Amino acid sequence: MNALTIGDLKARIPIIQGGIGVGISLSGLASAVANEGGIGVISAAGLGLLYKKFSSNYTEAGNLGLAHEIRKAREKARGIIGVNIMVALSDFTELVKTSISEKVDIIFSGAGLPLDLPSFLQKDSVTKLVPIVSSARAVRIICEKWKNNYDYLPDAVVLEGPKAGGHLGYKENQLEDEHFSLEELLPQVVQEVSFFEEKYNKKIPVIAAGGIYSGEDIKRMIDLGASGVQLGTRFVTTTECDASEAFKKSYINAEEKDIEIIKSPVGMPGRAISCSFLQKVKDGLKQPKVCPFKCIKTCDISRSPYCIVTALYNAFQGNFENGYAFAGSNAFKADRITSVKETISELITEWRTAR
């Protein structure tokens, strides 16, 4: 595998561990991946719940928690550490500022277009900015806006296809449409990015994500023009993953029929593993309509059957009566818990075999 270069950062292997919230990818998983030569990513979502001991204010607790996780990852890791911050988060601005002040290596940002992300950089900032997109059009909009408004271009771009876990940047009828497959979209995004690379003489690596599970998948994406890949689901069933054992076992026990598309309260389709909580939602057994956090800009509690951050936090702890696990389309392929080192070694072996 070739190294993945993002600006002045070089990952020995072209693998980014996806940011998985709430609480699934924190300093434990991120540092383990970074130490193996990949890029480890901390998810900023819901940290106000995980670190409520730091402050009774959800936003303040989340920012303090994020700084704490970045510092812990730095203590454990010799490699590259990133943070995933969704545009849809109400405390997006605060989390971005915290990440930049803590000099995290990379911010990955999706679930909306991060059109003002470069505005938070200071003269001495070292943090790279990487938007997560679902189309070539989104890449074009971001590149044009960033260049015109901030004289800045993305340091890399992540294209996340419709087979990813969690919230998806597609309409429900597009999820099974081959015209929106990662294999179809990737060459389009690579071509769009190449226009800006040539015009402004800047290398912008394209990273493929969503449904990538094996070394064979990695090879296919590289052959289609990607400079690297992002995997989330494959890293959930590792010893270093920050989730509870029950959360990990939900992946191992899942069958293909258990992976379903849900309607999230935030207004986007999502991919998750069937469980008793999701069945209760389908049956119309609404949870109390209380919004203690206002954590997502697009969440309308008056029409929501449950609080999503609380549900994901419960799942992180292994409580599937009151929560559910997001997962990629290939989560059912997990059959055991391994270390990050073993997982990456398996991926490299699979990649070589695929050649």
Coordinates of C-alpha atoms in Angstrom, one line a residue:
M1 CA 0.0 0.0 0.0
N2 CA 1.2 3.5 -0.8
A3 CA 1.4 6.1 1.9
L4 CA -1.4 8.7 2.1
T5 CA -0.1 12.3 2.0
I6 CA -2.3 15.2 3.2
G7 CA -0.4 18.4 3.1
D8 CA 2.7 17.9 5.2
L9 CA 1.2 14.8 6.9
K10 CA 2.1 11.4 5.7
A11 CA 0.3 8.2 6.9
R12 CA 2.3 5.1 6.2
I13 CA -0.8 3.3 5.1
P14 CA -3.7 4.9 3.2
I15 CA -6.3 4.0 5.9
I16 CA -8.4 6.5 7.9
Q17 CA -10.5 5.2 10.7
G18 CA -13.9 6.8 10.4
G19 CA -15.2 8.9 13.3
I20 CA -18.0 7.0 14.9
G21 CA -20.3 8.5 17.6
V22 CA -21.6 8.6 20.2
G23 CA -18.5 7.5 22.1
I24 CA -17.5 4.7 19.7
S25 CA -14.2 6.2 18.4
L26 CA -12.5 8.2 21.1
S27 CA -8.8 8.4 22.0
G28 CA -8.5 4.6 22.6
L29 CA -9.4 3.6 19.0
A30 CA -7.9 6.7 17.3
S31 CA -4.5 6.3 19.0
A32 CA -4.3 2.6 18.2
V33 CA -5.0 3.2 14.5
A34 CA -2.5 6.1 14.4
N35 CA 0.2 3.9 16.0
E36 CA -0.3 1.3 13.2
G37 CA 0.4 4.0 10.5
G38 CA -3.1 4.9 9.7
I39 CA -5.1 8.1 10.6
G40 CA -7.1 7.7 13.9
V41 CA -10.2 9.8 14.3
I42 CA -12.0 11.0 17.4
S43 CA -15.8 11.6 17.0
A44 CA -16.9 14.9 18.6
A45 CA -20.6 13.9 18.7
G46 CA -22.3 13.7 22.0
L47 CA -19.2 14.3 24.2
G48 CA -21.3 16.6 26.3
L49 CA -23.0 13.5 27.6
L50 CA -19.9 11.5 28.1
Y51 CA -18.2 14.3 30.0
K52 CA -21.1 15.8 31.9
K53 CA -19.0 15.5 35.0
F54 CA -16.8 18.4 33.5
S55 CA -19.8 20.8 33.4
S56 CA -23.6 20.9 33.7
N57 CA -23.6 22.9 30.5
Y58 CA -23.8 20.4 27.6
T59 CA -21.8 22.5 25.1
E60 CA -19.1 23.3 27.6
A61 CA -18.8 19.7 28.7
G62 CA -18.5 18.6 25.1
N63 CA -15.6 21.1 24.4
L64 CA -13.8 20.1 27.6
G65 CA -14.3 16.5 26.8
L66 CA -13.0 16.9 23.2
A67 CA -9.8 18.6 24.4
H68 CA -9.4 15.8 27.0
E69 CA -9.7 13.1 24.3
I70 CA -7.3 14.9 21.9
R71 CA -4.7 15.2 24.7
K72 CA -5.2 11.5 25.7
A73 CA -4.8 10.4 22.1
R74 CA -1.6 12.5 21.8
E75 CA -0.2 10.8 24.9
K76 CA -0.8 7.3 23.5
A77 CA -0.1 7.9 19.8
R78 CA 3.0 8.6 17.7
G79 CA 0.9 9.1 14.5
I80 CA -1.8 11.3 12.9
I81 CA -4.9 12.2 15.0
G82 CA -8.1 13.7 13.5
V83 CA -11.4 14.8 14.8
N84 CA -14.8 14.3 13.1
I85 CA -17.2 17.2 13.6
M86 CA -20.6 17.1 12.0
V87 CA -21.8 20.4 10.5
A88 CA -25.3 19.6 11.9
L89 CA -24.1 19.8 15.5
S90 CA -25.3 22.8 17.3
D91 CA -21.9 23.2 18.9
F92 CA -20.0 22.8 15.6
T93 CA -18.3 26.2 16.0
E94 CA -17.1 25.6 19.5
L95 CA -15.8 22.1 18.7
V96 CA -13.9 23.3 15.6
K97 CA -12.3 26.1 17.6
T98 CA -11.3 23.6 20.3
S99 CA -9.8 21.2 17.8
I100 CA -7.8 23.9 16.1
S101 CA -6.5 25.3 19.4
E102 CA -5.5 21.8 20.5
K103 CA -3.6 21.5 17.2
V104 CA -5.3 18.3 16.1
D105 CA -3.8 17.2 12.8
I106 CA -7.1 17.1 10.8
I107 CA -10.7 18.0 11.0
F108 CA -13.1 15.9 9.0
S109 CA -16.5 17.5 8.6
G110 CA -19.7 16.3 6.9
A111 CA -23.4 16.0 7.6
G112 CA -23.9 19.3 5.8
L113 CA -21.5 21.5 3.8
P114 CA -18.8 23.0 6.0
L115 CA -18.7 26.2 4.0
D116 CA -17.1 28.4 6.6
L117 CA -14.6 25.9 8.1
P118 CA -11.5 27.8 7.0
S119 CA -12.7 30.9 8.8
F120 CA -11.7 29.4 12.1
L121 CA -8.0 28.9 11.2
Q122 CA -5.5 31.3 12.7
K123 CA -2.1 32.3 11.2
D124 CA -0.3 29.8 13.3
S125 CA -2.9 26.9 12.8
V126 CA -1.5 23.5 11.7
T127 CA -4.8 21.7 11.4
K128 CA -5.8 20.3 8.0
L129 CA -9.4 20.7 6.8
V130 CA -11.1 17.8 5.1
P131 CA -14.8 18.0 4.0
I132 CA -16.9 14.8 3.7
V133 CA -19.1 14.9 0.6
S134 CA -21.6 12.7 -1.2
S135 CA -21.2 14.2 -4.8
A136 CA -19.0 15.9 -7.2
R137 CA -21.3 18.9 -7.1
A138 CA -20.7 19.3 -3.3
V139 CA -16.9 19.2 -3.9
R140 CA -17.2 22.0 -6.5
I141 CA -19.4 24.2 -4.2
I142 CA -16.9 23.8 -1.3
C143 CA -13.8 24.4 -3.3
E144 CA -15.3 27.5 -5.0
K145 CA -16.6 28.9 -1.7
W146 CA -13.4 28.2 0.2
K147 CA -11.2 29.6 -2.5
N148 CA -13.2 32.8 -3.1
N149 CA -13.9 33.5 0.6
Y150 CA -10.8 32.3 2.3
D151 CA -8.2 31.7 -0.4
Y152 CA -8.1 28.1 0.8
L153 CA -8.7 24.7 -0.7
P154 CA -9.5 21.4 1.1
D155 CA -6.4 19.5 2.1
A156 CA -8.2 16.3 1.1
V157 CA -11.8 15.2 0.4
V158 CA -13.7 12.2 1.7
L159 CA -16.4 10.9 -0.6
E160 CA -18.8 8.9 1.6
G161 CA -21.0 6.5 -0.4
P162 CA -24.5 5.3 0.5
K163 CA -23.3 2.0 2.2
A164 CA -21.9 3.9 5.2
G165 CA -23.1 3.5 8.7
G166 CA -24.9 6.3 10.6
H167 CA -26.4 9.3 8.8
L168 CA -26.3 9.3 5.1
G169 CA -26.1 12.2 2.7
Y170 CA -28.6 10.7 0.3
K171 CA -32.3 10.5 -0.2
E172 CA -33.7 7.1 0.7
N173 CA -34.5 6.3 -2.9
Q174 CA -30.9 6.9 -3.9
L175 CA -29.4 4.3 -1.5
E176 CA -29.9 1.4 -3.8
D177 CA -29.6 3.3 -7.0
E178 CA -26.5 2.2 -8.9
H179 CA -26.0 5.8 -10.2
F180 CA -25.3 6.8 -6.6
S181 CA -22.9 3.9 -5.8
L182 CA -19.5 4.7 -4.5
E183 CA -18.0 3.1 -7.6
E184 CA -20.0 5.4 -9.8
L185 CA -19.4 8.6 -7.8
L186 CA -15.7 8.2 -7.1
P187 CA -14.4 8.8 -10.6
Q188 CA -16.7 11.9 -10.9
V189 CA -15.3 13.3 -7.6
V190 CA -11.7 12.5 -8.7
Q191 CA -12.3 14.4 -11.9
E192 CA -13.8 17.4 -10.2
V193 CA -11.0 17.6 -7.7
S194 CA -8.4 17.3 -10.5
F195 CA -9.7 20.5 -12.0
F196 CA -8.9 22.5 -8.8
E197 CA -5.6 20.7 -8.4
E198 CA -4.5 21.7 -11.8
K199 CA -5.9 25.2 -11.6
Y200 CA -4.3 26.0 -8.3
N201 CA -1.3 23.6 -8.3
K202 CA -2.4 21.9 -5.1
K203 CA -2.6 18.2 -4.4
I204 CA -6.0 17.2 -3.0
P205 CA -6.2 13.5 -2.2
V206 CA -9.7 11.9 -2.6
I207 CA -10.5 9.3 0.1
A208 CA -13.3 6.8 -0.5
A209 CA -15.6 5.8 2.3
G210 CA -18.9 3.9 2.9
G211 CA -19.2 0.1 2.8
I212 CA -15.4 -0.5 2.5
Y213 CA -14.7 -3.5 4.7
S214 CA -11.9 -5.7 3.1
G215 CA -8.5 -5.3 1.5
E216 CA -10.2 -6.2 -1.7
D217 CA -12.5 -3.2 -1.3
I218 CA -9.5 -1.0 -0.6
K219 CA -7.8 -2.2 -3.8
R220 CA -11.0 -1.5 -5.9
M221 CA -11.2 2.1 -4.6
I222 CA -7.5 2.8 -5.2
D223 CA -7.9 1.4 -8.7
L224 CA -10.8 3.8 -9.3
G225 CA -8.6 6.8 -8.4
A226 CA -8.8 7.1 -4.6
S227 CA -5.6 8.0 -2.7
G228 CA -6.9 6.3 0.4
V229 CA -9.9 4.9 2.1
Q230 CA -11.9 5.5 5.3
L231 CA -13.3 2.5 7.3
G232 CA -15.5 2.7 10.3
T233 CA -17.4 -0.5 10.7
R234 CA -14.3 -2.8 10.5
F235 CA -12.7 -1.0 13.5
V236 CA -15.8 -1.3 15.8
T237 CA -15.0 -5.0 16.6
T238 CA -11.5 -4.3 17.9
T239 CA -10.3 -4.5 21.5
E240 CA -9.3 -0.8 21.4
C241 CA -12.6 0.5 20.2
D242 CA -14.1 2.7 22.9
A243 CA -17.6 1.2 22.8
S244 CA -18.9 -1.3 25.3
E245 CA -18.6 -5.1 24.7
A246 CA -22.3 -5.3 24.2
F247 CA -22.1 -2.7 21.4
K248 CA -19.3 -4.7 19.7
K249 CA -21.3 -7.9 20.1
S250 CA -24.3 -6.4 18.4
Y251 CA -22.1 -6.3 15.2
I252 CA -20.9 -9.8 15.7
N253 CA -24.4 -11.2 16.3
A254 CA -25.9 -9.3 13.4
E255 CA -27.1 -11.0 10.3
E256 CA -27.4 -9.3 6.9
K257 CA -31.1 -9.0 7.3
D258 CA -30.6 -7.0 10.5
I259 CA -28.9 -4.1 8.9
E260 CA -31.7 -1.6 8.1
I261 CA -32.3 2.0 7.0
I262 CA -34.1 4.1 9.5
K263 CA -35.6 7.6 9.5
S264 CA -33.5 9.6 11.9
P265 CA -34.9 12.5 14.0
V266 CA -32.3 14.8 12.3
G267 CA -34.1 14.5 9.0
M268 CA -31.6 12.2 7.2
P269 CA -31.8 8.4 6.5
G270 CA -29.5 6.3 8.6
R271 CA -28.2 2.8 8.6
A272 CA -28.4 0.8 11.9
I273 CA -28.7 -2.6 13.4
S274 CA -32.2 -3.8 14.2
C275 CA -33.0 -4.0 17.9
S276 CA -35.9 -3.8 20.4
F277 CA -35.6 0.0 20.6
L278 CA -36.0 0.5 16.9
Q279 CA -39.0 -1.9 16.9
K280 CA -40.6 0.2 19.6
V281 CA -40.1 3.3 17.4
K282 CA -41.8 1.5 14.5
D283 CA -44.6 0.5 16.7
G284 CA -45.3 4.1 17.6
L285 CA -44.3 3.8 21.2
K286 CA -43.0 7.3 21.4
Q287 CA -40.5 8.3 24.0
P288 CA -41.0 11.5 26.1
K289 CA -40.7 14.6 23.9
V290 CA -38.1 16.3 25.9
C291 CA -35.0 18.0 24.3
P292 CA -32.4 18.6 27.1
F293 CA -29.5 19.2 24.8
K294 CA -30.5 20.8 21.5
C295 CA -27.5 19.1 20.1
I296 CA -28.5 18.8 16.4
K297 CA -29.6 21.9 14.4
T298 CA -32.1 20.0 12.2
C299 CA -33.7 17.9 15.0
D300 CA -37.3 18.9 15.6
I301 CA -38.3 17.4 18.9
S302 CA -42.0 18.2 18.3
R303 CA -41.9 15.6 15.5
S304 CA -39.3 13.3 17.0
P305 CA -40.1 10.0 18.6
Y306 CA -36.9 10.0 20.6
C307 CA -33.7 12.0 21.4
I308 CA -31.0 10.7 19.1
V309 CA -28.0 11.6 21.2
T310 CA -29.5 9.9 24.2
A311 CA -30.3 6.8 22.1
L312 CA -26.8 6.6 20.7
Y313 CA -25.3 7.2 24.1
N314 CA -27.4 4.3 25.6
A315 CA -26.2 2.0 22.8
F316 CA -22.5 3.0 23.4
Q317 CA -23.1 1.7 27.0
G318 CA -24.8 -1.5 25.7
N319 CA -28.4 -0.5 26.6
F320 CA -30.3 -1.6 23.5
E321 CA -33.7 -1.3 25.2
N322 CA -33.2 2.4 25.0
G323 CA -30.8 2.9 22.1
Y324 CA -29.4 1.5 18.9
A325 CA -26.2 1.0 17.0
F326 CA -25.4 2.7 13.7
A327 CA -23.4 0.4 11.4
G328 CA -22.2 0.1 7.8
S329 CA -23.8 -2.2 5.3
N330 CA -21.1 -4.9 6.0
A331 CA -21.4 -5.0 9.8
F332 CA -22.8 -8.5 9.6
K333 CA -19.5 -9.8 8.3
A334 CA -17.8 -9.3 11.7
D335 CA -17.4 -12.6 13.5
R336 CA -14.9 -11.9 16.3
I337 CA -13.1 -9.2 18.2
T338 CA -9.5 -8.6 17.2
S339 CA -6.9 -5.9 17.9
V340 CA -6.4 -2.9 15.7
K341 CA -2.9 -4.3 14.8
E342 CA -4.5 -7.6 13.7
T343 CA -7.2 -5.9 11.8
I344 CA -4.8 -3.7 9.8
S345 CA -2.6 -6.7 9.1
E346 CA -5.6 -8.6 7.8
L347 CA -6.5 -5.7 5.6
I348 CA -3.0 -5.5 4.1
T349 CA -3.0 -9.3 3.5
E350 CA -6.4 -9.1 1.8
W351 CA -5.2 -6.3 -0.3
R352 CA -2.1 -8.1 -1.5
T353 CA -4.2 -11.2 -2.2
A354 CA -6.6 -9.2 -4.3
R355 CA -3.8 -8.0 -6.5

